[in-house]
mmCIF file of C-alpha atoms in Angstrom:
data_model
loop_
_atom_site.group_PDB
_atom_site.id
_atom_site.type_symbol
_atom_site.label_atom_id
_atom_site.label_comp_id
_atom_site.label_asym_id
_atom_site.label_seq_id
_atom_site.Cartn_x
_atom_site.Cartn_y
_atom_site.Cartn_z
ATOM 1 C CA MET A 1 -8.014 -46.828 -37.211
ATOM 2 C CA GLU A 2 -7.979 -45.230 -40.666
ATOM 3 C CA ALA A 3 -9.796 -48.137 -42.300
ATOM 4 C CA ASP A 4 -12.653 -47.841 -39.777
ATOM 5 C CA TRP A 5 -13.620 -44.265 -40.615
ATOM 6 C CA LYS A 6 -13.261 -44.882 -44.344
ATOM 7 C CA LEU A 7 -15.592 -47.882 -44.175
ATOM 8 C CA ALA A 8 -18.078 -45.849 -42.133
ATOM 9 C CA LEU A 9 -17.892 -43.040 -44.690
ATOM 10 C CA GLU A 10 -18.503 -45.427 -47.579
ATOM 11 C CA GLN A 11 -21.521 -46.873 -45.810
ATOM 12 C CA PHE A 12 -22.914 -43.413 -45.095
ATOM 13 C CA ILE A 13 -22.433 -42.206 -48.668
ATOM 14 C CA GLU A 14 -24.193 -45.212 -50.203
ATOM 15 C CA ASP A 15 -27.494 -44.155 -48.628
ATOM 16 C CA TRP A 16 -27.270 -40.708 -50.243
ATOM 17 C CA LYS A 17 -25.754 -41.778 -53.537
ATOM 18 C CA ILE A 18 -28.855 -43.693 -54.603
ATOM 19 C CA LYS A 19 -31.153 -40.667 -54.243
ATOM 20 C CA ASP A 20 -31.890 -39.010 -57.583
ATOM 21 C CA PHE A 21 -31.910 -35.504 -56.083
ATOM 22 C CA VAL A 22 -28.309 -35.805 -54.834
ATOM 23 C CA GLU A 23 -25.732 -34.495 -57.305
ATOM 24 C CA ALA A 24 -22.432 -34.712 -55.431
ATOM 25 C CA ALA A 25 -20.739 -35.229 -52.088
ATOM 26 C CA LEU A 26 -17.438 -34.094 -50.623
ATOM 27 C CA LEU A 27 -15.338 -35.147 -47.652
ATOM 28 C CA THR A 28 -14.276 -31.955 -45.907
ATOM 29 C CA GLY A 29 -12.966 -30.670 -42.576
ATOM 30 C CA SER A 30 -10.018 -32.152 -40.682
ATOM 31 C CA TYR A 31 -10.147 -35.553 -42.388
ATOM 32 C CA ALA A 32 -9.924 -33.879 -45.788
ATOM 33 C CA VAL A 33 -6.735 -32.006 -44.855
ATOM 34 C CA GLY A 34 -5.207 -34.802 -42.793
ATOM 35 C CA LEU A 35 -5.308 -32.991 -39.442
ATOM 36 C CA GLN A 36 -7.917 -35.067 -37.628
ATOM 37 C CA THR A 37 -7.646 -35.900 -33.928
ATOM 38 C CA LYS A 38 -9.466 -38.461 -31.809
ATOM 39 C CA TYR A 39 -12.186 -35.845 -31.238
ATOM 40 C CA SER A 40 -12.728 -35.098 -34.932
ATOM 41 C CA GLU A 41 -15.940 -36.073 -36.659
ATOM 42 C CA VAL A 42 -15.977 -37.011 -40.338
ATOM 43 C CA ASP A 43 -17.446 -34.007 -42.167
ATOM 44 C CA VAL A 44 -19.437 -34.618 -45.340
ATOM 45 C CA TYR A 45 -20.969 -31.959 -47.584
ATOM 46 C CA ILE A 46 -23.794 -33.150 -49.832
ATOM 47 C CA VAL A 47 -24.890 -31.137 -52.869
ATOM 48 C CA LEU A 48 -28.596 -31.385 -53.674
ATOM 49 C CA SER A 49 -30.375 -30.513 -56.900
ATOM 50 C CA ASP A 50 -31.878 -27.050 -57.110
ATOM 51 C CA ASP A 51 -35.424 -28.406 -57.310
ATOM 52 C CA VAL A 52 -35.104 -29.609 -53.695
ATOM 53 C CA GLU A 53 -36.985 -27.291 -51.331
ATOM 54 C CA TRP A 54 -35.177 -28.181 -48.114
ATOM 55 C CA ARG A 55 -31.746 -28.300 -46.543
ATOM 56 C CA GLU A 56 -30.524 -30.600 -43.805
ATOM 57 C CA ARG A 57 -27.700 -31.121 -41.366
ATOM 58 C CA GLY A 58 -27.245 -33.964 -38.957
ATOM 59 C CA ASN A 59 -25.001 -36.455 -37.212
ATOM 60 C CA VAL A 60 -24.904 -40.210 -37.280
ATOM 61 C CA VAL A 61 -22.610 -42.761 -35.667
ATOM 62 C CA ILE A 62 -21.605 -45.694 -37.867
ATOM 63 C CA ASN A 63 -19.497 -48.430 -36.303
ATOM 64 C CA GLY A 64 -18.205 -46.014 -33.701
ATOM 65 C CA THR A 65 -17.378 -43.222 -36.184
ATOM 66 C CA LEU A 66 -19.235 -39.925 -35.829
ATOM 67 C CA ILE A 67 -20.227 -38.441 -39.182
ATOM 68 C CA GLU A 68 -21.511 -34.866 -39.418
ATOM 69 C CA TYR A 69 -23.203 -33.937 -42.661
ATOM 70 C CA PHE A 70 -24.619 -30.882 -44.394
ATOM 71 C CA ALA A 71 -26.986 -31.229 -47.345
ATOM 72 C CA ASN A 72 -27.848 -28.113 -49.373
ATOM 73 C CA PRO A 73 -29.240 -27.289 -52.811
ATOM 74 C CA VAL A 74 -26.793 -25.553 -55.137
ATOM 75 C CA ARG A 75 -28.566 -22.188 -54.812
ATOM 76 C CA GLN A 76 -28.284 -22.384 -51.013
ATOM 77 C CA ILE A 77 -24.554 -23.016 -51.210
ATOM 78 C CA ARG A 78 -24.107 -19.986 -53.451
ATOM 79 C CA HIS A 79 -26.179 -17.930 -51.020
ATOM 80 C CA TYR A 80 -23.852 -18.977 -48.192
ATOM 81 C CA PHE A 81 -20.827 -17.920 -50.246
ATOM 82 C CA GLU A 82 -22.209 -14.389 -50.560
ATOM 83 C CA GLU A 83 -23.811 -14.063 -47.132
ATOM 84 C CA GLU A 84 -20.737 -15.215 -45.233
ATOM 85 C CA PHE A 85 -18.392 -13.108 -47.325
ATOM 86 C CA ALA A 86 -20.364 -10.010 -46.315
ATOM 87 C CA GLN A 87 -19.548 -10.949 -42.702
ATOM 88 C CA ASN A 88 -15.790 -11.334 -43.344
ATOM 89 C CA SER A 89 -16.058 -15.097 -43.446
ATOM 90 C CA ARG A 90 -15.332 -17.700 -46.112
ATOM 91 C CA ALA A 91 -16.626 -20.666 -44.123
ATOM 92 C CA THR A 92 -18.650 -22.439 -46.824
ATOM 93 C CA ALA A 93 -16.242 -21.479 -49.594
ATOM 94 C CA ARG A 94 -13.427 -23.022 -47.553
ATOM 95 C CA ILE A 95 -15.457 -26.189 -46.927
ATOM 96 C CA ILE A 96 -15.918 -26.632 -50.668
ATOM 97 C CA VAL A 97 -12.378 -25.721 -51.713
ATOM 98 C CA ILE A 98 -10.621 -28.076 -49.288
ATOM 99 C CA GLY A 99 -13.197 -30.817 -49.855
ATOM 100 C CA LYS A 100 -12.296 -34.103 -51.522
ATOM 101 C CA VAL A 101 -14.909 -35.124 -54.077
ATOM 102 C CA LEU A 102 -16.492 -38.467 -53.152
ATOM 103 C CA PHE A 103 -18.759 -38.536 -56.191
ATOM 104 C CA ASP A 104 -20.008 -35.963 -58.687
ATOM 105 C CA ARG A 105 -22.809 -37.018 -61.024
ATOM 106 C CA THR A 106 -23.251 -33.718 -62.865
ATOM 107 C CA GLY A 107 -19.905 -31.955 -62.542
ATOM 108 C CA ILE A 108 -21.390 -29.480 -60.061
ATOM 109 C CA ALA A 109 -18.737 -30.149 -57.418
ATOM 110 C CA GLU A 110 -15.989 -28.875 -59.691
ATOM 111 C CA VAL A 111 -18.114 -25.875 -60.694
ATOM 112 C CA LEU A 112 -18.698 -24.988 -57.045
ATOM 113 C CA LYS A 113 -15.034 -25.502 -56.260
ATOM 114 C CA ALA A 114 -14.093 -22.962 -58.938
ATOM 115 C CA GLU A 115 -16.654 -20.466 -57.633
ATOM 116 C CA ALA A 116 -15.558 -21.011 -54.025
ATOM 117 C CA LEU A 117 -11.923 -20.414 -54.963
ATOM 118 C CA GLU A 118 -12.898 -16.988 -56.335
ATOM 119 C CA TYR A 119 -14.401 -16.114 -52.945
ATOM 120 C CA MET A 120 -11.219 -17.296 -51.258
ATOM 121 C CA LYS A 121 -9.252 -14.830 -53.391
ATOM 122 C CA ARG A 122 -11.670 -11.891 -53.247
ATOM 123 C CA PRO A 123 -10.654 -9.081 -50.855
ATOM 124 C CA PHE A 124 -13.046 -7.923 -48.154
ATOM 125 C CA GLU A 125 -14.341 -4.360 -48.046
ATOM 126 C CA ARG A 126 -12.982 -2.087 -45.324
ATOM 127 C CA PRO A 127 -15.584 -0.623 -42.923
ATOM 128 C CA ASP A 128 -16.595 3.025 -43.019
ATOM 129 C CA GLU A 129 -15.719 5.724 -40.471
ATOM 130 C CA THR A 130 -18.972 5.391 -38.537
ATOM 131 C CA TRP A 131 -18.451 1.653 -38.072
ATOM 132 C CA VAL A 132 -14.895 2.284 -36.888
ATOM 133 C CA GLU A 133 -15.979 4.822 -34.263
ATOM 134 C CA VAL A 134 -18.775 2.600 -32.930
ATOM 135 C CA ALA A 135 -16.389 -0.376 -32.829
ATOM 136 C CA LYS A 136 -13.777 1.556 -30.854
ATOM 137 C CA TYR A 137 -16.370 2.680 -28.340
ATOM 138 C CA SER A 138 -17.656 -0.892 -27.952
ATOM 139 C CA LEU A 139 -14.133 -2.105 -27.091
ATOM 140 C CA TRP A 140 -13.626 0.680 -24.557
ATOM 141 C CA ASP A 141 -17.004 -0.129 -22.987
ATOM 142 C CA MET A 142 -16.260 -3.855 -22.732
ATOM 143 C CA LEU A 143 -12.877 -3.185 -21.135
ATOM 144 C CA ASP A 144 -14.454 -0.743 -18.692
ATOM 145 C CA SER A 145 -17.105 -3.319 -17.743
ATOM 146 C CA LEU A 146 -14.404 -5.921 -17.170
ATOM 147 C CA LYS A 147 -12.439 -3.623 -14.881
ATOM 148 C CA ASP A 148 -15.589 -2.874 -12.905
ATOM 149 C CA ALA A 149 -16.406 -6.592 -12.570
ATOM 150 C CA GLU A 150 -12.877 -7.412 -11.425
ATOM 151 C CA ASP A 151 -12.952 -4.581 -8.881
ATOM 152 C CA ARG A 152 -16.178 -6.009 -7.425
ATOM 153 C CA ASN A 153 -14.844 -9.599 -7.513
ATOM 154 C CA ASP A 154 -17.724 -10.449 -9.830
ATOM 155 C CA PRO A 155 -17.516 -14.129 -10.924
ATOM 156 C CA SER A 156 -18.522 -13.085 -14.436
ATOM 157 C CA SER A 157 -15.210 -11.255 -14.987
ATOM 158 C CA GLY A 158 -13.655 -14.273 -16.756
ATOM 159 C CA TYR A 159 -16.635 -14.456 -19.082
ATOM 160 C CA LEU A 160 -16.425 -10.718 -19.812
ATOM 161 C CA TYR A 161 -12.691 -11.026 -20.436
ATOM 162 C CA HIS A 162 -13.011 -13.620 -23.170
ATOM 163 C CA LEU A 163 -16.010 -11.899 -24.749
ATOM 164 C CA ALA A 164 -13.964 -8.711 -25.018
ATOM 165 C CA LEU A 165 -10.930 -10.553 -26.391
ATOM 166 C CA SER A 166 -13.087 -12.228 -29.032
ATOM 167 C CA ARG A 167 -14.667 -8.890 -29.928
ATOM 168 C CA ALA A 168 -11.223 -7.296 -30.224
ATOM 169 C CA LEU A 169 -10.154 -9.927 -32.754
ATOM 170 C CA GLU A 170 -13.371 -9.484 -34.721
ATOM 171 C CA VAL A 171 -13.142 -5.680 -34.791
ATOM 172 C CA TYR A 172 -9.495 -5.529 -35.789
ATOM 173 C CA SER A 173 -9.905 -8.192 -38.476
ATOM 174 C CA LYS A 174 -12.767 -6.271 -40.064
ATOM 175 C CA PHE A 175 -10.840 -3.012 -39.824
ATOM 176 C CA LEU A 176 -7.867 -4.580 -41.627
ATOM 177 C CA GLY A 177 -10.130 -6.155 -44.238
ATOM 178 C CA VAL A 178 -9.153 -9.740 -43.421
ATOM 179 C CA GLU A 179 -11.156 -12.827 -42.567
ATOM 180 C CA ILE A 180 -12.247 -13.105 -38.944
ATOM 181 C CA PRO A 181 -10.592 -16.225 -37.514
ATOM 182 C CA PRO A 182 -13.151 -18.685 -36.082
ATOM 183 C CA VAL A 183 -13.003 -18.731 -32.280
ATOM 184 C CA SER A 184 -12.321 -22.470 -32.146
ATOM 185 C CA LYS A 185 -9.375 -22.152 -34.544
ATOM 186 C CA ALA A 186 -7.854 -18.786 -33.586
ATOM 187 C CA TYR A 187 -5.045 -20.108 -31.402
ATOM 188 C CA ARG A 188 -3.892 -22.756 -33.877
ATOM 189 C CA LEU A 189 -4.177 -20.356 -36.822
ATOM 190 C CA PHE A 190 -1.826 -17.966 -35.049
ATOM 191 C CA ARG A 191 0.549 -20.597 -33.628
ATOM 192 C CA ASP A 192 0.622 -23.362 -36.250
ATOM 193 C CA GLU A 193 1.621 -22.397 -39.792
ATOM 194 C CA ARG A 194 0.889 -25.889 -41.128
ATOM 195 C CA PHE A 195 -2.628 -25.720 -39.729
ATOM 196 C CA ARG A 196 -3.172 -22.222 -41.158
ATOM 197 C CA LYS A 197 -2.030 -23.206 -44.639
ATOM 198 C CA ALA A 198 -4.016 -26.451 -44.637
ATOM 199 C CA TYR A 199 -7.206 -24.467 -44.050
ATOM 200 C CA MET A 200 -6.160 -21.750 -46.512
ATOM 201 C CA PHE A 201 -6.150 -18.827 -44.098
ATOM 202 C CA GLU A 202 -3.980 -15.823 -44.907
ATOM 203 C CA GLU A 203 -1.273 -14.908 -42.449
ATOM 204 C CA PHE A 204 -2.586 -12.173 -40.158
ATOM 205 C CA PRO A 205 -1.005 -8.903 -41.361
ATOM 206 C CA ASP A 206 -0.086 -7.473 -37.932
ATOM 207 C CA ARG A 207 2.408 -9.681 -36.101
ATOM 208 C CA GLU A 208 2.593 -7.367 -33.081
ATOM 209 C CA PHE A 209 -1.150 -7.737 -32.597
ATOM 210 C CA VAL A 210 -0.863 -11.532 -32.918
ATOM 211 C CA GLU A 211 1.703 -11.677 -30.119
ATOM 212 C CA LEU A 212 -0.362 -9.388 -27.892
ATOM 213 C CA PHE A 213 -3.478 -11.434 -28.598
ATOM 214 C CA LEU A 214 -1.777 -14.748 -27.847
ATOM 215 C CA ASN A 215 -0.317 -13.349 -24.633
ATOM 216 C CA ALA A 216 -3.790 -12.210 -23.594
ATOM 217 C CA LEU A 217 -5.203 -15.609 -24.506
ATOM 218 C CA GLU A 218 -2.579 -17.495 -22.533
ATOM 219 C CA ARG A 219 -2.545 -15.109 -19.547
ATOM 220 C CA SER A 220 -6.043 -13.943 -18.678
ATOM 221 C CA LYS A 221 -5.340 -10.627 -17.015
ATOM 222 C CA ALA A 222 -7.106 -7.335 -17.649
ATOM 223 C CA GLU A 223 -3.832 -5.533 -18.335
ATOM 224 C CA ASN A 224 -3.029 -7.982 -21.153
ATOM 225 C CA LEU A 225 -6.414 -7.395 -22.747
ATOM 226 C CA GLU A 226 -5.914 -3.644 -22.325
ATOM 227 C CA ARG A 227 -2.644 -3.881 -24.266
ATOM 228 C CA VAL A 228 -4.507 -5.595 -27.112
ATOM 229 C CA ILE A 229 -7.214 -2.933 -27.192
ATOM 230 C CA THR A 230 -4.743 -0.055 -26.860
ATOM 231 C CA HIS A 231 -2.843 -1.426 -29.875
ATOM 232 C CA ILE A 232 -6.082 -1.578 -31.855
ATOM 233 C CA PHE A 233 -6.950 2.000 -30.908
ATOM 234 C CA GLU A 234 -3.545 3.195 -32.096
ATOM 235 C CA LYS A 235 -3.972 1.466 -35.456
ATOM 236 C CA MET A 236 -7.537 2.756 -35.825
ATOM 237 C CA GLY A 237 -6.628 6.405 -35.355
ATOM 238 C CA GLY A 238 -6.715 6.695 -31.569
ATOM 239 C CA PHE A 239 -9.484 6.862 -28.994
ATOM 240 C CA ASP A 240 -10.222 9.059 -25.967
ATOM 241 C CA ILE A 241 -13.485 8.650 -24.083
ATOM 242 C CA ASP A 242 -13.240 12.255 -22.919
ATOM 243 C CA GLY A 243 -15.094 14.187 -25.581
ATOM 244 C CA TRP A 244 -15.937 11.183 -27.742
ATOM 245 C CA ARG A 245 -18.944 12.009 -29.874
ATOM 246 C CA LEU A 246 -20.585 10.457 -32.916
ATOM 247 C CA ARG A 247 -23.224 12.320 -34.896
ATOM 248 C CA THR A 248 -25.073 10.498 -37.683
ATOM 249 C CA LYS A 249 -28.145 11.227 -39.765
ATOM 250 C CA ALA A 250 -31.510 10.658 -38.087
ATOM 251 C CA LEU A 251 -34.611 9.341 -39.809
ATOM 252 C CA ASP A 252 -36.412 11.784 -42.068
ATOM 253 C CA SER A 253 -39.284 13.702 -40.492
ATOM 254 C CA LEU A 254 -42.742 12.201 -40.892
#
């Protein structure tokens, strides 16, 4: 029941609120956007003062409610903003932006929210030509390994299939300069517009790819994965293993 998790949250927060090195706390995740299920934990993000030399994450069950918490100094949160953005992710920025402020002693929660929103708006850099060529080869190699495993009736073929599908999504997202959808959310982000908007993800710019990807996700066959990868190759300038070559600068001579 709704009252149960709210009472558990209040009890949890009281223990942190009395500590002088805690500046703010936010409710985030599915409960913050109203999309929780019976398997959802209550996510809490705790902002620590910058003179704290540690960070912490943990889980605690209060009256049957699972609470997952993250506690970080302000400087650590800002580091996550930058570090994750460099990896085509806005995970921490999203946590802060969608978060509901539970308390804010110093005003830092609103400051961080404003900074996080800037990361949510900032475009990602597109990868260079060398990265693109290496990425295309990696997809070809993963598909080739899958075909070999299937031909040998190797039990690992299902594992290889989903690794390759995940890699395809990662590669194409980076190539397009968009955020890489988290594996656990990819299907709902592509299928459920309400879910996508609640978590502030942009609509994926290539609808044909989305349909191919979903088909490959729903029907685990090598030919469906191959259609996904072939589409990516076409958008990335083509790929032919026959004659493929990549020459880059070696280390300077000693």
